[in-house]
């Protein structure tokens, strides 16, 4: 993730966002981390362990002026024609809810090992997002679905990749061996 930090006479801003005062203790802690050459905790949470490139611009001779809103051509989601992707009926309404579903997940993660996020689109139209280690197996995804949605325990279902569509039949493969790191998996009822 690319983030631009602009220092102004009366505060600082991130990616042309709102002015943040130097006197606020949270903001002071943020800037202290940057001065030490560390990525602030706030940004680490934002990218969920991904890579952050923090650029800085010095405008300390100027007062902050709120930037005009830029036109965004399209900011919604799209659907591929002919895709097996089901319509999403219920999704987390906020990033906090999504994060909460990840934190309450029944999957044990070894933080010393490489991890990945898998989005699972369920047959009922809802979705789950979960962190797994790359050494977890496809069977662990199936078990996670059943633990998260016990109604599927009695259902016969298969797991399928999106594009290209491929049924994940060998559940003993690791996520890395199956080449499904950071992907979307579909649950299809038989």
Coordinates of N, CA and C in Angstrom, one line a residue:
X1 N 0.8 -1.2 0.0 CA 0.0 0.0 0.0 C 0.9 1.2 0.0
X2 N 0.6 2.2 -0.9 CA 1.3 3.4 -1.0 C 0.6 4.5 -0.2
X3 N 1.3 5.2 0.8 CA 0.7 6.2 1.6 C 1.5 7.4 1.6
X4 N 0.9 8.6 1.4 CA 1.6 9.9 1.4 C 1.3 10.6 2.6
X5 N 2.4 10.9 3.4 CA 2.3 11.7 4.6 C 2.8 13.1 4.3
X6 N 1.9 14.1 4.5 CA 2.3 15.5 4.3 C 2.4 16.3 5.6
X7 N 3.5 16.9 5.9 CA 3.7 17.7 7.1 C 3.4 19.1 6.8
X8 N 2.5 19.7 7.6 CA 2.0 21.1 7.4 C 2.5 21.9 8.7
X9 N 2.3 23.2 8.6 CA 2.7 24.0 9.8 C 1.8 23.7 11.0
X10 N 0.5 23.4 10.8 CA -0.5 23.2 11.8 C -0.9 21.7 12.0
X11 N -0.2 20.8 11.4 CA -0.5 19.4 11.6 C 0.0 18.6 10.4
X12 N -0.5 17.3 10.2 CA -0.1 16.5 9.1 C -1.4 15.8 8.6
X13 N -1.2 15.3 7.3 CA -2.3 14.6 6.7 C -1.8 13.4 6.0
X14 N -2.7 12.4 5.9 CA -2.3 11.1 5.2 C -3.2 11.0 3.9
X15 N -2.5 10.8 2.8 CA -3.2 10.7 1.5 C -4.3 11.7 1.3
X16 N -4.0 13.0 1.5 CA -4.9 14.1 1.3 C -6.2 14.0 2.1
X17 N -6.0 13.4 3.3 CA -7.2 13.3 4.2 C -7.2 14.5 5.1
X18 N -8.0 14.4 6.2 CA -8.2 15.4 7.1 C -6.9 15.8 7.8
X19 N -6.8 17.1 8.3 CA -5.7 17.5 9.1 C -5.7 16.9 10.4
X20 N -4.5 16.4 10.8 CA -4.3 15.7 12.2 C -3.4 16.6 13.0
X21 N -3.8 17.0 14.1 CA -3.0 18.0 15.0 C -1.8 17.3 15.5
X22 N -0.7 18.1 15.6 CA 0.5 17.6 16.2 C 0.4 17.4 17.7
X23 N -0.6 18.2 18.3 CA -0.7 18.1 19.8 C -1.5 16.9 20.3
X24 N -2.2 16.2 19.4 CA -3.0 15.0 19.8 C -2.0 13.9 20.2
X25 N -2.1 13.3 21.3 CA -1.1 12.2 21.7 C -1.0 11.1 20.8
X26 N -2.1 10.7 20.2 CA -2.1 9.6 19.2 C -1.3 10.0 18.0
X27 N -1.5 11.2 17.5 CA -0.8 11.7 16.3 C 0.7 11.8 16.7
X28 N 1.0 12.3 17.9 CA 2.4 12.4 18.3 C 3.1 11.0 18.3
X29 N 2.4 10.0 18.8 CA 2.9 8.7 18.8 C 3.1 8.2 17.3
X30 N 2.2 8.5 16.5 CA 2.3 8.1 15.0 C 3.6 8.7 14.4
X31 N 3.8 10.0 14.6 CA 5.0 10.7 14.1 C 6.3 10.2 14.7
X32 N 6.2 9.9 16.0 CA 7.4 9.3 16.7 C 7.8 8.0 16.0
X33 N 6.9 7.1 15.7 CA 7.2 5.9 15.0 C 7.8 6.2 13.7
X34 N 7.3 7.1 12.9 CA 7.9 7.5 11.6 C 9.3 8.0 11.8
X35 N 9.5 8.8 12.8 CA 10.9 9.4 13.1 C 11.9 8.3 13.4
X36 N 11.4 7.2 14.0 CA 12.3 6.1 14.4 C 12.5 5.1 13.2
X37 N 11.8 5.4 12.1 CA 11.9 4.6 10.9 C 11.0 3.4 10.9
X38 N 10.0 3.4 11.8 CA 9.1 2.3 11.9 C 7.8 2.6 11.2
X39 N 7.1 1.6 10.8 CA 5.7 1.8 10.3 C 4.8 1.9 11.5
X40 N 4.0 3.0 11.6 CA 3.1 3.1 12.8 C 2.1 2.0 12.8
X41 N 1.7 1.6 14.0 CA 0.7 0.5 14.3 C -0.6 0.8 13.5
X42 N -1.0 2.0 13.4 CA -2.3 2.3 12.7 C -2.2 1.8 11.2
X43 N -1.0 2.1 10.6 CA -0.9 1.7 9.2 C -0.7 0.2 9.1
X44 N 0.0 -0.5 10.1 CA 0.1 -1.9 10.0 C -1.2 -2.6 10.1
X45 N -2.1 -2.1 10.9 CA -3.5 -2.6 11.0 C -4.2 -2.4 9.6
X46 N -4.0 -1.3 9.0 CA -4.7 -0.9 7.8 C -4.3 -1.9 6.7
X47 N -3.1 -2.4 6.6 CA -2.7 -3.3 5.5 C -2.6 -4.8 5.9
X48 N -3.0 -5.1 7.2 CA -3.1 -6.5 7.6 C -1.8 -7.2 7.4
X49 N -0.7 -6.7 7.8 CA 0.6 -7.4 7.6 C 1.2 -7.3 6.2
X50 N 0.6 -6.5 5.3 CA 1.1 -6.3 4.0 C 2.3 -5.3 4.0
X51 N 2.8 -5.0 2.9 CA 3.9 -4.0 2.7 C 3.4 -2.6 2.6
X52 N 4.0 -1.7 3.3 CA 3.6 -0.3 3.3 C 4.8 0.6 2.7
X53 N 4.5 1.4 1.8 CA 5.5 2.4 1.3 C 5.0 3.8 1.7
X54 N 5.7 4.4 2.6 CA 5.3 5.7 3.2 C 6.2 6.8 2.6
X55 N 5.6 7.6 1.8 CA 6.3 8.8 1.2 C 6.0 10.0 2.1
X56 N 6.9 10.9 2.2 CA 6.7 12.2 3.0 C 6.9 13.4 2.1
X57 N 6.1 14.4 2.3 CA 6.3 15.7 1.7 C 6.3 16.8 2.8
X58 N 7.3 17.7 2.7 CA 7.4 18.7 3.7 C 6.7 20.0 3.2
X59 N 5.7 20.4 3.9 CA 4.9 21.6 3.6 C 4.9 22.5 4.8
X60 N 5.9 22.4 5.7 CA 5.8 23.1 7.0 C 5.8 24.6 6.9
X61 N 6.1 25.2 5.8 CA 6.0 26.6 5.6 C 4.6 27.0 5.3
X62 N 3.7 26.1 5.0 CA 2.3 26.4 4.6 C 1.3 25.9 5.6
X63 N 0.1 26.6 5.6 CA -1.0 26.1 6.4 C -1.7 25.1 5.6
X64 N -2.3 24.1 6.2 CA -3.1 23.1 5.6 C -4.3 23.7 4.9
X65 N -4.5 23.3 3.7 CA -5.8 23.6 2.9 C -6.4 22.3 2.5
X66 N -7.7 22.2 2.8 CA -8.4 20.9 2.5 C -8.4 20.8 1.0
X67 N -7.9 19.6 0.4 CA -7.9 19.5 -1.0 C -9.4 19.3 -1.6
X68 N -9.5 19.7 -2.8 CA -10.8 19.4 -3.5 C -11.0 18.0 -3.7
X69 N -12.2 17.5 -3.7 CA -12.5 16.1 -4.0 C -12.2 15.8 -5.4
X70 N -11.5 14.7 -5.6 CA -11.2 14.3 -7.0 C -12.3 13.3 -7.5
X71 N -12.6 13.4 -8.8 CA -13.6 12.5 -9.4 C -13.1 11.1 -9.5
X72 N -13.9 10.1 -9.0 CA -13.5 8.7 -9.2 C -14.5 8.2 -10.2
X73 N -14.0 7.6 -11.3 CA -14.8 7.1 -12.3 C -15.7 5.9 -11.8
X74 N -15.2 5.0 -11.1 CA -16.0 3.8 -10.6 C -15.4 3.3 -9.4
X75 N -16.2 3.2 -8.3 CA -15.7 2.7 -7.0 C -16.5 1.6 -6.5
X76 N -17.4 1.0 -7.3 CA -18.2 -0.1 -6.9 C -17.5 -1.5 -7.2
X77 N -18.3 -2.5 -7.0 CA -17.9 -3.8 -7.4 C -18.5 -4.3 -8.7
X78 N -17.9 -5.2 -9.4 CA -18.4 -5.7 -10.6 C -18.6 -7.2 -10.6
X79 N -19.3 -7.7 -11.5 CA -19.5 -9.2 -11.7 C -19.0 -9.6 -13.1
X80 N -18.3 -10.7 -13.2 CA -17.9 -11.2 -14.5 C -19.1 -11.9 -15.1
X81 N -19.3 -11.7 -16.4 CA -20.4 -12.4 -17.0 C -20.0 -13.9 -17.2
X82 N -21.0 -14.8 -16.9 CA -20.7 -16.2 -17.1 C -19.9 -16.8 -15.9
X83 N -19.7 -16.0 -14.9 CA -18.9 -16.5 -13.7 C -19.8 -17.4 -12.9
X84 N -19.1 -18.3 -12.2 CA -19.8 -19.2 -11.2 C -20.0 -18.5 -9.9
X85 N -19.6 -17.2 -9.8 CA -19.6 -16.5 -8.5 C -21.1 -16.2 -8.2
X86 N -21.5 -16.7 -7.0 CA -22.9 -16.4 -6.6 C -23.1 -14.9 -6.2
X87 N -24.3 -14.5 -6.2 CA -24.6 -13.1 -5.8 C -24.4 -13.0 -4.3
X88 N -23.7 -12.0 -3.9 CA -23.5 -11.8 -2.4 C -24.7 -11.2 -1.8
X89 N -25.3 -11.9 -0.8 CA -26.5 -11.4 -0.2 C -26.1 -10.7 1.1
X90 N -25.3 -11.3 1.9 CA -24.9 -10.6 3.1 C -23.4 -10.5 3.3
X91 N -22.9 -9.3 3.4 CA -21.5 -9.1 3.6 C -21.3 -8.3 4.9
X92 N -20.1 -8.3 5.5 CA -19.9 -7.4 6.6 C -20.2 -6.0 6.2
X93 N -20.9 -5.2 7.1 CA -21.2 -3.9 6.7 C -20.1 -2.9 7.0
X94 N -19.1 -3.3 7.7 CA -18.0 -2.4 7.9 C -16.7 -3.2 8.0
X95 N -15.5 -2.5 7.8 CA -14.2 -3.2 8.0 C -14.0 -3.7 9.4
X96 N -14.7 -3.1 10.4 CA -14.5 -3.5 11.8 C -15.2 -4.9 11.9
X97 N -16.4 -5.0 11.3 CA -17.1 -6.3 11.4 C -16.3 -7.4 10.7
X98 N -15.8 -7.1 9.6 CA -15.0 -8.0 8.8 C -13.8 -8.4 9.7
X99 N -13.1 -7.5 10.3 CA -11.9 -7.8 11.1 C -12.3 -8.6 12.3
X100 N -13.5 -8.3 12.9 CA -14.0 -9.1 14.0 C -14.2 -10.5 13.7
X101 N -14.8 -10.8 12.4 CA -15.0 -12.2 12.0 C -13.7 -12.9 11.9
X102 N -12.6 -12.2 11.5 CA -11.3 -12.8 11.4 C -10.7 -13.1 12.7
X103 N -10.9 -12.2 13.7 CA -10.3 -12.3 15.0 C -11.0 -13.4 15.8
X104 N -12.3 -13.7 15.6 CA -13.0 -14.7 16.3 C -13.0 -16.1 15.6
X105 N -12.1 -16.2 14.6 CA -12.1 -17.4 13.8 C -11.5 -18.6 14.6
X106 N -12.0 -19.8 14.3 CA -11.5 -21.0 14.9 C -10.2 -21.6 14.3
X107 N -9.5 -20.9 13.5 CA -8.3 -21.4 12.8 C -7.1 -20.9 13.6
X108 N -6.2 -21.8 14.0 CA -5.0 -21.5 14.7 C -3.9 -21.1 13.7
X109 N -3.4 -19.9 13.9 CA -2.4 -19.3 13.0 C -1.0 -19.3 13.7
X110 N 0.0 -19.8 13.0 CA 1.4 -19.7 13.5 C 2.0 -18.5 12.9
X111 N 2.1 -17.4 13.7 CA 2.6 -16.1 13.2 C 4.0 -16.2 12.7
X112 N 4.8 -17.2 13.1 CA 6.2 -17.3 12.6 C 6.2 -17.9 11.2
X113 N 5.1 -18.4 10.7 CA 5.1 -19.0 9.3 C 4.3 -18.0 8.4
X114 N 4.6 -18.1 7.1 CA 3.9 -17.3 6.1 C 2.4 -17.5 6.1
X115 N 1.6 -16.4 6.0 CA 0.2 -16.6 6.1 C -0.4 -16.0 4.8
X116 N -1.7 -16.3 4.6 CA -2.5 -15.8 3.5 C -3.9 -15.6 3.9
X117 N -4.6 -14.8 3.1 CA -6.1 -14.6 3.4 C -6.8 -15.2 2.3
X118 N -7.9 -15.9 2.7 CA -8.7 -16.6 1.7 C -10.2 -16.1 2.0
X119 N -10.8 -15.7 0.9 CA -12.2 -15.3 0.9 C -13.0 -16.5 0.5
X120 N -14.0 -16.8 1.2 CA -14.8 -18.0 0.9 C -16.3 -17.5 0.6
X121 N -16.7 -17.7 -0.6 CA -18.1 -17.3 -0.9 C -19.0 -18.5 -0.7
X122 N -19.9 -18.5 0.2 CA -20.7 -19.6 0.6 C -21.9 -19.8 -0.3
X123 N -22.4 -21.0 -0.4 CA -23.6 -21.3 -1.2 C -24.8 -20.5 -0.8
X124 N -24.9 -20.0 0.4 CA -26.0 -19.2 0.8 C -25.9 -17.8 0.5
X125 N -24.8 -17.4 -0.2 CA -24.6 -16.0 -0.7 C -23.8 -15.2 0.3
X126 N -23.5 -15.7 1.5 CA -22.7 -14.9 2.4 C -21.2 -15.2 2.1
X127 N -20.3 -14.5 2.8 CA -18.9 -14.7 2.6 C -18.2 -14.7 3.9
X128 N -17.1 -15.4 3.9 CA -16.2 -15.5 5.1 C -14.8 -15.1 4.6
X129 N -14.0 -14.4 5.4 CA -12.7 -14.1 5.1 C -11.8 -14.6 6.3
X130 N -10.8 -15.3 6.0 CA -10.0 -15.9 7.0 C -8.5 -16.0 6.7
X131 N -7.7 -15.8 7.7 CA -6.3 -15.9 7.5 C -5.9 -17.4 7.8
X132 N -5.1 -17.9 7.0 CA -4.5 -19.3 7.1 C -3.0 -19.2 6.9
X133 N -2.3 -20.2 7.5 CA -0.9 -20.3 7.1 C -0.9 -21.0 5.8
X134 N 0.2 -20.7 5.0 CA 0.3 -21.3 3.7 C 0.4 -22.8 3.8
X135 N 0.7 -23.4 4.9 CA 0.9 -24.8 5.1 C -0.4 -25.5 5.6
X136 N -1.5 -24.7 5.8 CA -2.8 -25.3 6.1 C -3.2 -26.0 4.8
X137 N -4.1 -27.0 5.0 CA -4.6 -27.8 3.9 C -6.0 -27.4 3.5
X138 N -6.4 -27.8 2.3 CA -7.7 -27.5 1.8 C -8.7 -28.1 2.7
X139 N -8.4 -29.2 3.4 CA -9.4 -29.8 4.4 C -9.6 -28.8 5.5
X140 N -8.6 -28.0 5.9 CA -8.7 -27.0 6.9 C -9.8 -25.9 6.5
X141 N -9.8 -25.6 5.2 CA -10.8 -24.6 4.7 C -12.2 -25.2 4.9
X142 N -12.4 -26.5 4.5 CA -13.7 -27.2 4.7 C -14.1 -27.2 6.1
X143 N -13.1 -27.6 7.0 CA -13.4 -27.6 8.5 C -13.8 -26.2 9.0
X144 N -13.1 -25.2 8.5 CA -13.4 -23.8 8.9 C -14.9 -23.4 8.5
X145 N -15.3 -23.8 7.3 CA -16.6 -23.5 6.8 C -17.6 -24.2 7.8
X146 N -17.4 -25.4 8.1 CA -18.3 -26.2 8.9 C -18.4 -25.6 10.4
X147 N -17.2 -25.2 10.9 CA -17.2 -24.6 12.2 C -17.9 -23.2 12.2
X148 N -17.7 -22.5 11.1 CA -18.3 -21.1 11.1 C -19.8 -21.2 10.8
X149 N -20.2 -22.1 10.0 CA -21.6 -22.3 9.6 C -22.0 -23.8 9.8
X150 N -22.4 -24.2 11.0 CA -22.7 -25.6 11.3 C -23.8 -26.1 10.4
X151 N -24.6 -25.3 9.8 CA -25.7 -25.8 9.0 C -25.1 -26.6 7.8
X152 N -23.9 -26.3 7.4 CA -23.3 -27.0 6.2 C -22.7 -28.3 6.6
X153 N -22.6 -28.7 7.9 CA -22.0 -29.9 8.3 C -22.7 -31.1 7.6
X154 N -24.0 -31.1 7.5 CA -24.8 -32.2 6.9 C -24.8 -32.1 5.3
X155 N -24.3 -31.0 4.8 CA -24.4 -30.7 3.3 C -23.2 -31.4 2.6
X156 N -23.4 -31.9 1.4 CA -22.4 -32.3 0.6 C -22.0 -31.2 -0.3
X157 N -20.7 -30.7 -0.2 CA -20.3 -29.5 -1.0 C -18.9 -29.7 -1.5
X158 N -18.6 -29.0 -2.5 CA -17.2 -28.9 -3.1 C -16.7 -27.5 -3.0
X159 N -15.4 -27.4 -3.0 CA -14.7 -26.1 -3.1 C -14.1 -25.9 -4.5
X160 N -14.4 -24.7 -5.0 CA -14.0 -24.4 -6.4 C -13.2 -23.1 -6.4
X161 N -12.2 -23.0 -7.3 CA -11.5 -21.7 -7.5 C -12.3 -20.9 -8.4
X162 N -12.1 -19.6 -8.5 CA -12.8 -18.7 -9.4 C -12.2 -18.9 -10.8
X163 N -11.5 -18.0 -11.3 CA -11.0 -18.1 -12.7 C -9.5 -18.6 -12.7
X164 N -9.1 -19.6 -13.3 CA -10.0 -20.6 -14.0 C -10.7 -21.5 -13.0
X165 N -11.9 -21.8 -13.3 CA -12.7 -22.7 -12.4 C -12.1 -24.1 -12.3
X166 N -11.8 -24.4 -11.1 CA -11.1 -25.7 -10.8 C -11.6 -26.3 -9.5
X167 N -12.1 -27.5 -9.5 CA -12.6 -28.1 -8.3 C -11.4 -28.6 -7.5
X168 N -11.4 -28.3 -6.2 CA -10.3 -28.6 -5.3 C -10.6 -30.0 -4.7
X169 N -10.2 -31.1 -5.4 CA -10.6 -32.4 -5.0 C -9.6 -33.0 -4.0
X170 N -8.4 -32.7 -4.2 CA -7.3 -33.3 -3.3 C -7.2 -32.4 -2.0
X171 N -7.9 -32.7 -1.0 CA -8.0 -31.9 0.2 C -6.7 -32.1 1.1
X172 N -5.8 -32.9 0.7 CA -4.6 -33.1 1.5 C -3.5 -32.1 1.0
X173 N -3.8 -31.4 -0.1 CA -2.8 -30.4 -0.6 C -2.7 -29.2 0.4
X174 N -1.6 -28.6 0.5 CA -1.5 -27.3 1.3 C -2.0 -26.2 0.4
X175 N -2.3 -25.1 1.0 CA -2.8 -23.9 0.2 C -1.8 -23.5 -0.8
X176 N -0.5 -23.6 -0.5 CA 0.5 -23.2 -1.4 C 0.6 -24.2 -2.5
X177 N 0.5 -25.5 -2.2 CA 0.6 -26.5 -3.3 C -0.6 -26.4 -4.2
X178 N -1.7 -26.0 -3.7 CA -3.0 -25.9 -4.5 C -3.0 -24.6 -5.3
X179 N -2.0 -23.7 -5.0 CA -1.9 -22.4 -5.7 C -3.1 -21.6 -5.5
X180 N -3.6 -21.4 -4.2 CA -4.8 -20.6 -3.9 C -4.5 -19.6 -2.8
X181 N -3.2 -19.1 -2.8 CA -2.9 -18.1 -1.8 C -3.6 -16.7 -2.2
X182 N -4.2 -16.1 -1.2 CA -4.8 -14.8 -1.4 C -5.9 -14.8 -2.5
X183 N -6.7 -15.8 -2.5 CA -7.7 -16.0 -3.6 C -9.1 -16.0 -3.0
X184 N -10.1 -16.2 -3.9 CA -11.5 -16.4 -3.5 C -11.8 -17.8 -3.9
X185 N -12.4 -18.5 -2.9 CA -12.9 -19.9 -3.1 C -14.4 -19.9 -3.0
X186 N -15.0 -20.7 -3.9 CA -16.5 -20.8 -3.9 C -16.9 -22.1 -3.3
X187 N -18.0 -22.1 -2.5 CA -18.6 -23.3 -2.0 C -19.7 -23.6 -2.9
X188 N -19.8 -24.8 -3.4 CA -20.9 -25.3 -4.3 C -21.5 -26.5 -3.7
X189 N -22.8 -26.5 -3.5 CA -23.5 -27.7 -3.0 C -23.7 -28.7 -4.1
X190 N -23.5 -30.0 -3.8 CA -23.7 -31.0 -4.8 C -25.2 -31.4 -4.9

